[in-house]
mmCIF file of C-alpha atoms in Angstrom:
data_model
loop_
_atom_site.group_PDB
_atom_site.id
_atom_site.type_symbol
_atom_site.label_atom_id
_atom_site.label_comp_id
_atom_site.label_asym_id
_atom_site.label_seq_id
_atom_site.Cartn_x
_atom_site.Cartn_y
_atom_site.Cartn_z
ATOM 1 C CA GLY U 280 -0.149 -0.117 -0.188
ATOM 2 C CA GLU U 281 0.770 3.837 -0.079
ATOM 3 C CA ASN U 282 3.395 5.132 2.508
ATOM 4 C CA VAL U 283 3.937 8.999 2.837
ATOM 5 C CA GLU U 284 7.336 10.259 5.054
ATOM 6 C CA GLN U 285 7.516 13.657 5.980
ATOM 7 C CA HIS U 286 10.241 16.065 7.490
ATOM 8 C CA PRO U 287 11.206 17.538 9.214
ATOM 9 C CA SER U 288 8.918 16.550 11.763
ATOM 10 C CA THR U 289 9.494 19.934 13.539
ATOM 11 C CA LEU U 290 10.022 23.484 12.159
ATOM 12 C CA SER U 291 10.827 26.306 13.974
ATOM 13 C CA VAL U 292 11.359 29.725 11.977
ATOM 14 C CA GLN U 293 11.102 33.918 12.736
ATOM 15 C CA GLU U 294 8.451 35.598 11.384
ATOM 16 C CA GLY U 295 8.976 36.667 8.258
ATOM 17 C CA ASP U 296 11.142 33.541 7.153
ATOM 18 C CA SER U 297 9.570 30.871 4.800
ATOM 19 C CA ALA U 298 9.103 27.393 5.701
ATOM 20 C CA VAL U 299 9.321 24.197 3.553
ATOM 21 C CA ILE U 300 7.710 20.759 4.346
ATOM 22 C CA LYS U 301 8.968 17.947 2.363
ATOM 23 C CA CYS U 302 6.774 14.696 1.599
ATOM 24 C CA THR U 303 7.280 11.558 -0.465
ATOM 25 C CA TYR U 304 5.045 8.843 -1.914
ATOM 26 C CA SER U 305 5.534 5.307 -2.948
ATOM 27 C CA ASP U 306 2.665 4.847 -5.240
ATOM 28 C CA SER U 307 3.126 5.697 -8.621
ATOM 29 C CA ALA U 308 -0.642 5.447 -8.897
ATOM 30 C CA SER U 309 -1.488 7.812 -6.345
ATOM 31 C CA ASN U 310 -2.543 11.286 -8.278
ATOM 32 C CA TYR U 311 -4.148 14.235 -5.728
ATOM 33 C CA PHE U 312 -1.861 15.559 -2.820
ATOM 34 C CA PRO U 313 -3.211 17.704 -0.196
ATOM 35 C CA TRP U 314 -2.125 19.329 2.734
ATOM 36 C CA TYR U 315 -3.511 19.786 6.009
ATOM 37 C CA LYS U 316 -3.090 21.968 9.172
ATOM 38 C CA GLN U 317 -4.172 20.678 12.328
ATOM 39 C CA GLU U 318 -4.511 23.232 15.204
ATOM 40 C CA LEU U 319 -4.081 21.589 18.858
ATOM 41 C CA GLY U 320 -7.500 19.888 19.646
ATOM 42 C CA LYS U 321 -8.879 20.642 16.286
ATOM 43 C CA ARG U 322 -9.574 19.283 13.199
ATOM 44 C CA PRO U 323 -7.301 18.897 10.174
ATOM 45 C CA GLN U 324 -7.638 21.829 7.908
ATOM 46 C CA LEU U 325 -7.466 21.504 4.215
ATOM 47 C CA ILE U 326 -4.737 24.398 3.072
ATOM 48 C CA ILE U 327 -3.988 23.795 -0.800
ATOM 49 C CA ASP U 328 -4.079 20.590 -2.890
ATOM 50 C CA ILE U 329 -2.215 19.107 -5.960
ATOM 51 C CA ARG U 330 -3.364 16.899 -8.613
ATOM 52 C CA SER U 331 -0.640 14.972 -10.845
ATOM 53 C CA ASN U 332 -1.499 16.593 -13.977
ATOM 54 C CA VAL U 333 -0.022 19.756 -12.176
ATOM 55 C CA GLY U 334 3.349 20.836 -10.886
ATOM 56 C CA GLU U 335 3.004 23.882 -8.504
ATOM 57 C CA LYS U 336 -0.132 25.640 -7.433
ATOM 58 C CA LYS U 337 0.317 28.794 -5.567
ATOM 59 C CA ASP U 338 -2.515 30.608 -3.208
ATOM 60 C CA GLN U 339 -1.367 33.516 -1.886
ATOM 61 C CA ARG U 340 1.399 32.833 1.007
ATOM 62 C CA ILE U 341 1.230 29.202 0.204
ATOM 63 C CA ALA U 342 2.630 26.750 -2.303
ATOM 64 C CA VAL U 343 2.845 23.283 -3.162
ATOM 65 C CA THR U 344 5.280 21.763 -5.795
ATOM 66 C CA LEU U 345 5.026 18.056 -7.055
ATOM 67 C CA ASN U 346 7.821 15.957 -8.687
ATOM 68 C CA LYS U 347 6.328 12.997 -10.233
ATOM 69 C CA THR U 348 9.378 11.156 -11.198
ATOM 70 C CA ALA U 349 10.662 11.715 -7.852
ATOM 71 C CA LYS U 350 7.160 10.871 -6.595
ATOM 72 C CA HIS U 351 8.033 13.871 -3.853
ATOM 73 C CA PHE U 352 5.691 17.256 -3.067
ATOM 74 C CA SER U 353 6.766 19.912 -0.903
ATOM 75 C CA LEU U 354 4.836 22.933 0.618
ATOM 76 C CA HIS U 355 5.907 26.108 0.583
ATOM 77 C CA ILE U 356 4.713 29.323 3.047
ATOM 78 C CA THR U 357 6.346 32.194 2.748
ATOM 79 C CA GLU U 358 6.254 35.471 5.281
ATOM 80 C CA THR U 359 5.508 33.282 8.163
ATOM 81 C CA GLN U 360 3.316 34.475 10.398
ATOM 82 C CA PRO U 361 2.379 33.400 14.481
ATOM 83 C CA GLU U 362 -0.554 31.981 13.223
ATOM 84 C CA ASP U 363 1.064 29.899 10.770
ATOM 85 C CA SER U 364 1.869 27.736 13.915
ATOM 86 C CA ALA U 365 0.445 24.655 13.765
ATOM 87 C CA VAL U 366 1.283 21.020 13.222
ATOM 88 C CA TYR U 367 1.052 20.426 8.890
ATOM 89 C CA PHE U 368 0.143 17.169 6.974
ATOM 90 C CA CYS U 369 0.871 16.057 3.699
ATOM 91 C CA ALA U 370 -1.348 13.111 2.244
ATOM 92 C CA ALA U 371 -1.700 11.325 -0.714
ATOM 93 C CA LYS U 372 -5.095 9.661 -2.240
ATOM 94 C CA GLY U 373 -4.795 6.621 -4.935
ATOM 95 C CA THR U 374 -7.272 6.698 -8.297
ATOM 96 C CA GLY U 375 -10.750 6.122 -7.456
ATOM 97 C CA THR U 376 -13.408 8.934 -5.590
ATOM 98 C CA ALA U 377 -13.668 6.763 -2.624
ATOM 99 C CA SER U 378 -9.903 6.163 -2.529
ATOM 100 C CA LYS U 379 -8.335 6.805 1.487
ATOM 101 C CA LEU U 380 -6.129 9.208 2.556
ATOM 102 C CA THR U 381 -3.003 8.095 3.377
ATOM 103 C CA PHE U 382 -1.288 11.077 5.876
ATOM 104 C CA GLY U 383 2.379 11.888 6.710
ATOM 105 C CA THR U 384 3.291 11.354 10.259
ATOM 106 C CA GLY U 385 3.157 15.429 10.487
ATOM 107 C CA THR U 386 5.586 18.466 11.455
ATOM 108 C CA ARG U 387 4.924 21.023 14.066
ATOM 109 C CA LEU U 388 5.519 24.297 12.725
ATOM 110 C CA GLN U 389 6.809 26.917 15.255
ATOM 111 C CA VAL U 390 6.802 31.031 14.304
ATOM 112 C CA THR U 391 8.770 32.836 16.538
ATOM 113 C CA LEU U 392 8.208 36.581 17.049
ATOM 114 C CA GLU F 10 -20.418 27.460 3.964
ATOM 115 C CA PRO F 11 -21.307 24.048 4.994
ATOM 116 C CA GLU F 12 -18.726 21.698 7.377
ATOM 117 C CA VAL F 13 -19.218 18.007 8.510
ATOM 118 C CA THR F 14 -20.567 17.716 12.239
ATOM 119 C CA GLN F 15 -19.984 15.164 15.183
ATOM 120 C CA THR F 16 -21.130 13.879 18.265
ATOM 121 C CA PRO F 17 -20.659 13.497 20.700
ATOM 122 C CA SER F 18 -17.437 15.573 21.082
ATOM 123 C CA HIS F 19 -15.968 13.608 24.385
ATOM 124 C CA GLN F 20 -17.104 9.891 24.547
ATOM 125 C CA VAL F 21 -15.769 7.906 28.131
ATOM 126 C CA THR F 22 -16.626 4.714 28.170
ATOM 127 C CA GLN F 23 -15.705 1.229 30.004
ATOM 128 C CA MET F 24 -13.814 -1.346 28.281
ATOM 129 C CA GLY F 25 -15.991 -3.572 26.757
ATOM 130 C CA GLN F 26 -18.839 -1.303 26.353
ATOM 131 C CA GLU F 27 -20.149 -0.638 22.854
ATOM 132 C CA VAL F 28 -20.261 2.831 21.208
ATOM 133 C CA ILE F 29 -21.281 4.872 18.518
ATOM 134 C CA LEU F 30 -20.268 7.900 17.332
ATOM 135 C CA ARG F 31 -22.740 10.276 15.054
ATOM 136 C CA CYS F 32 -21.563 12.223 12.306
ATOM 137 C CA VAL F 33 -23.433 14.566 9.165
ATOM 138 C CA PRO F 34 -21.394 14.452 6.609
ATOM 139 C CA ILE F 35 -21.645 18.255 4.008
ATOM 140 C CA SER F 36 -25.230 17.906 2.500
ATOM 141 C CA ASN F 37 -23.893 17.380 -0.998
ATOM 142 C CA HIS F 38 -21.575 14.559 -0.725
ATOM 143 C CA LEU F 39 -21.226 11.373 -1.226
ATOM 144 C CA TYR F 40 -18.307 9.636 -0.019
ATOM 145 C CA PHE F 41 -17.835 9.108 3.243
ATOM 146 C CA TYR F 42 -14.787 8.439 5.594
ATOM 147 C CA TRP F 43 -13.626 7.685 9.404
ATOM 148 C CA TYR F 44 -10.351 7.823 10.537
ATOM 149 C CA ARG F 45 -8.476 8.343 14.047
ATOM 150 C CA GLN F 46 -5.671 9.953 15.454
ATOM 151 C CA ILE F 47 -4.040 8.351 18.719
ATOM 152 C CA LEU F 48 -2.997 11.323 20.434
ATOM 153 C CA GLY F 49 0.420 13.068 18.982
ATOM 154 C CA GLN F 50 0.668 10.676 16.290
ATOM 155 C CA LYS F 51 -0.527 10.699 12.505
ATOM 156 C CA VAL F 52 -4.570 10.449 10.925
ATOM 157 C CA GLU F 53 -4.913 6.639 10.107
ATOM 158 C CA PHE F 54 -7.571 5.868 7.793
ATOM 159 C CA LEU F 55 -10.298 3.217 9.172
ATOM 160 C CA VAL F 56 -12.969 2.770 6.359
ATOM 161 C CA SER F 57 -15.364 4.230 3.472
ATOM 162 C CA PHE F 58 -18.137 4.437 2.644
ATOM 163 C CA TYR F 59 -20.218 4.307 -0.951
ATOM 164 C CA ASN F 60 -23.771 4.265 -2.143
ATOM 165 C CA ASN F 61 -25.152 2.220 1.045
ATOM 166 C CA GLU F 62 -21.899 0.122 1.149
ATOM 167 C CA ILE F 63 -18.045 -0.383 2.240
ATOM 168 C CA SER F 64 -15.567 0.914 -0.621
ATOM 169 C CA GLU F 65 -12.358 0.516 1.106
ATOM 170 C CA LYS F 66 -11.081 -0.736 5.086
ATOM 171 C CA SER F 67 -8.040 -0.861 6.769
ATOM 172 C CA GLU F 68 -6.682 -3.747 9.228
ATOM 173 C CA ILE F 69 -7.702 -1.289 11.815
ATOM 174 C CA PHE F 70 -11.216 -1.397 10.599
ATOM 175 C CA ASP F 71 -11.872 -5.234 12.071
ATOM 176 C CA ASP F 72 -14.815 -7.086 13.169
ATOM 177 C CA GLN F 73 -15.224 -5.080 16.409
ATOM 178 C CA PHE F 74 -16.122 -2.087 13.876
ATOM 179 C CA SER F 75 -19.158 -1.329 11.670
ATOM 180 C CA VAL F 76 -20.897 1.533 9.988
ATOM 181 C CA GLU F 77 -23.958 2.517 9.033
ATOM 182 C CA ARG F 78 -25.828 5.331 7.236
ATOM 183 C CA PRO F 79 -29.152 4.974 8.984
ATOM 184 C CA ASP F 80 -31.245 7.096 7.222
ATOM 185 C CA GLY F 81 -30.045 10.596 4.628
ATOM 186 C CA SER F 82 -28.342 12.611 7.029
ATOM 187 C CA ASN F 83 -26.185 10.519 9.481
ATOM 188 C CA PHE F 84 -23.127 8.480 9.115
ATOM 189 C CA THR F 85 -22.103 6.338 12.259
ATOM 190 C CA LEU F 86 -19.543 4.358 13.289
ATOM 191 C CA LYS F 87 -19.834 1.908 15.747
ATOM 192 C CA ILE F 88 -17.119 -0.102 18.014
ATOM 193 C CA ARG F 89 -18.765 -3.323 19.422
ATOM 194 C CA SER F 90 -16.770 -3.516 22.483
ATOM 195 C CA THR F 91 -14.397 -1.179 23.181
ATOM 196 C CA LYS F 92 -10.601 -2.157 24.451
ATOM 197 C CA LEU F 93 -8.140 0.681 26.041
ATOM 198 C CA GLU F 94 -6.194 0.689 22.461
ATOM 199 C CA ASP F 95 -9.064 2.600 20.971
ATOM 200 C CA SER F 96 -9.067 5.892 22.517
ATOM 201 C CA ALA F 97 -8.467 8.016 20.133
ATOM 202 C CA MET F 98 -10.096 11.271 18.123
ATOM 203 C CA TYR F 99 -12.101 10.249 15.995
ATOM 204 C CA PHE F 100 -12.745 11.966 12.350
ATOM 205 C CA CYS F 101 -15.138 11.815 10.160
ATOM 206 C CA ALA F 102 -14.756 13.315 6.352
ATOM 207 C CA SER F 103 -16.805 13.810 3.470
ATOM 208 C CA SER F 104 -16.437 14.336 -0.166
ATOM 209 C CA GLU F 105 -18.371 15.324 -3.633
ATOM 210 C CA TRP F 106 -15.208 14.412 -5.461
ATOM 211 C CA ASP F 107 -11.455 14.479 -3.977
ATOM 212 C CA THR F 108 -11.213 17.050 -1.432
ATOM 213 C CA GLN F 109 -11.717 15.515 1.907
ATOM 214 C CA TYR F 110 -13.517 17.522 4.236
ATOM 215 C CA PHE F 111 -13.096 16.659 8.312
ATOM 216 C CA GLY F 112 -15.614 17.126 11.291
ATOM 217 C CA PRO F 113 -14.048 18.055 14.373
ATOM 218 C CA GLY F 114 -13.526 15.149 16.271
ATOM 219 C CA THR F 115 -15.030 12.668 18.856
ATOM 220 C CA ARG F 116 -12.271 12.208 21.170
ATOM 221 C CA LEU F 117 -12.920 8.915 22.815
ATOM 222 C CA THR F 118 -11.755 7.181 25.953
ATOM 223 C CA VAL F 119 -11.593 3.990 27.283
ATOM 224 C CA LEU F 120 -10.941 3.255 31.047
#
């Protein structure tokens, strides 16, 4: 089955700096890659996603890149703010609309003043 | 904006008891899921459900677990005889296509 690895497990950046979180996946059939932000005790909240026919997607300060050949994708957050502090999970989804999401192990991002 | 809702927010039960966790998916969504998250760990898939039947289930989803859509709005997860290791946050999710939206979760504590 699919296996998703995520690095780093913790990341501390100063406000205004950029943060990059990287994920790799094992199943070349996976074709949809969402990123979720989870604040303590809250639900995972979708922040951006990318499909396998696209190499890059941007939404204001957040961008995601996908390298299908290397089977890795990354989340980039620019101009970080304290409210960006949370745990971020990447995920991969196989073909089939009801296919499960396989999550990475999460990255705890701390944005310091 | 419509959201997935879940009840209860917190459930405390004794080992061996049955629990039912309830979810109301987003109204026009056809695909439903249950995931769980043990404290401090990643989100793990349990089961997906479409057209009144299970589409896929993980090895966690053994005979103690069952899902049901008893009416047009609710989607339930039943654990027949809870074990200590079932203590976790249980998230329901729904989707129209690829994008899955998560509910706020039910924290299950088994004593």
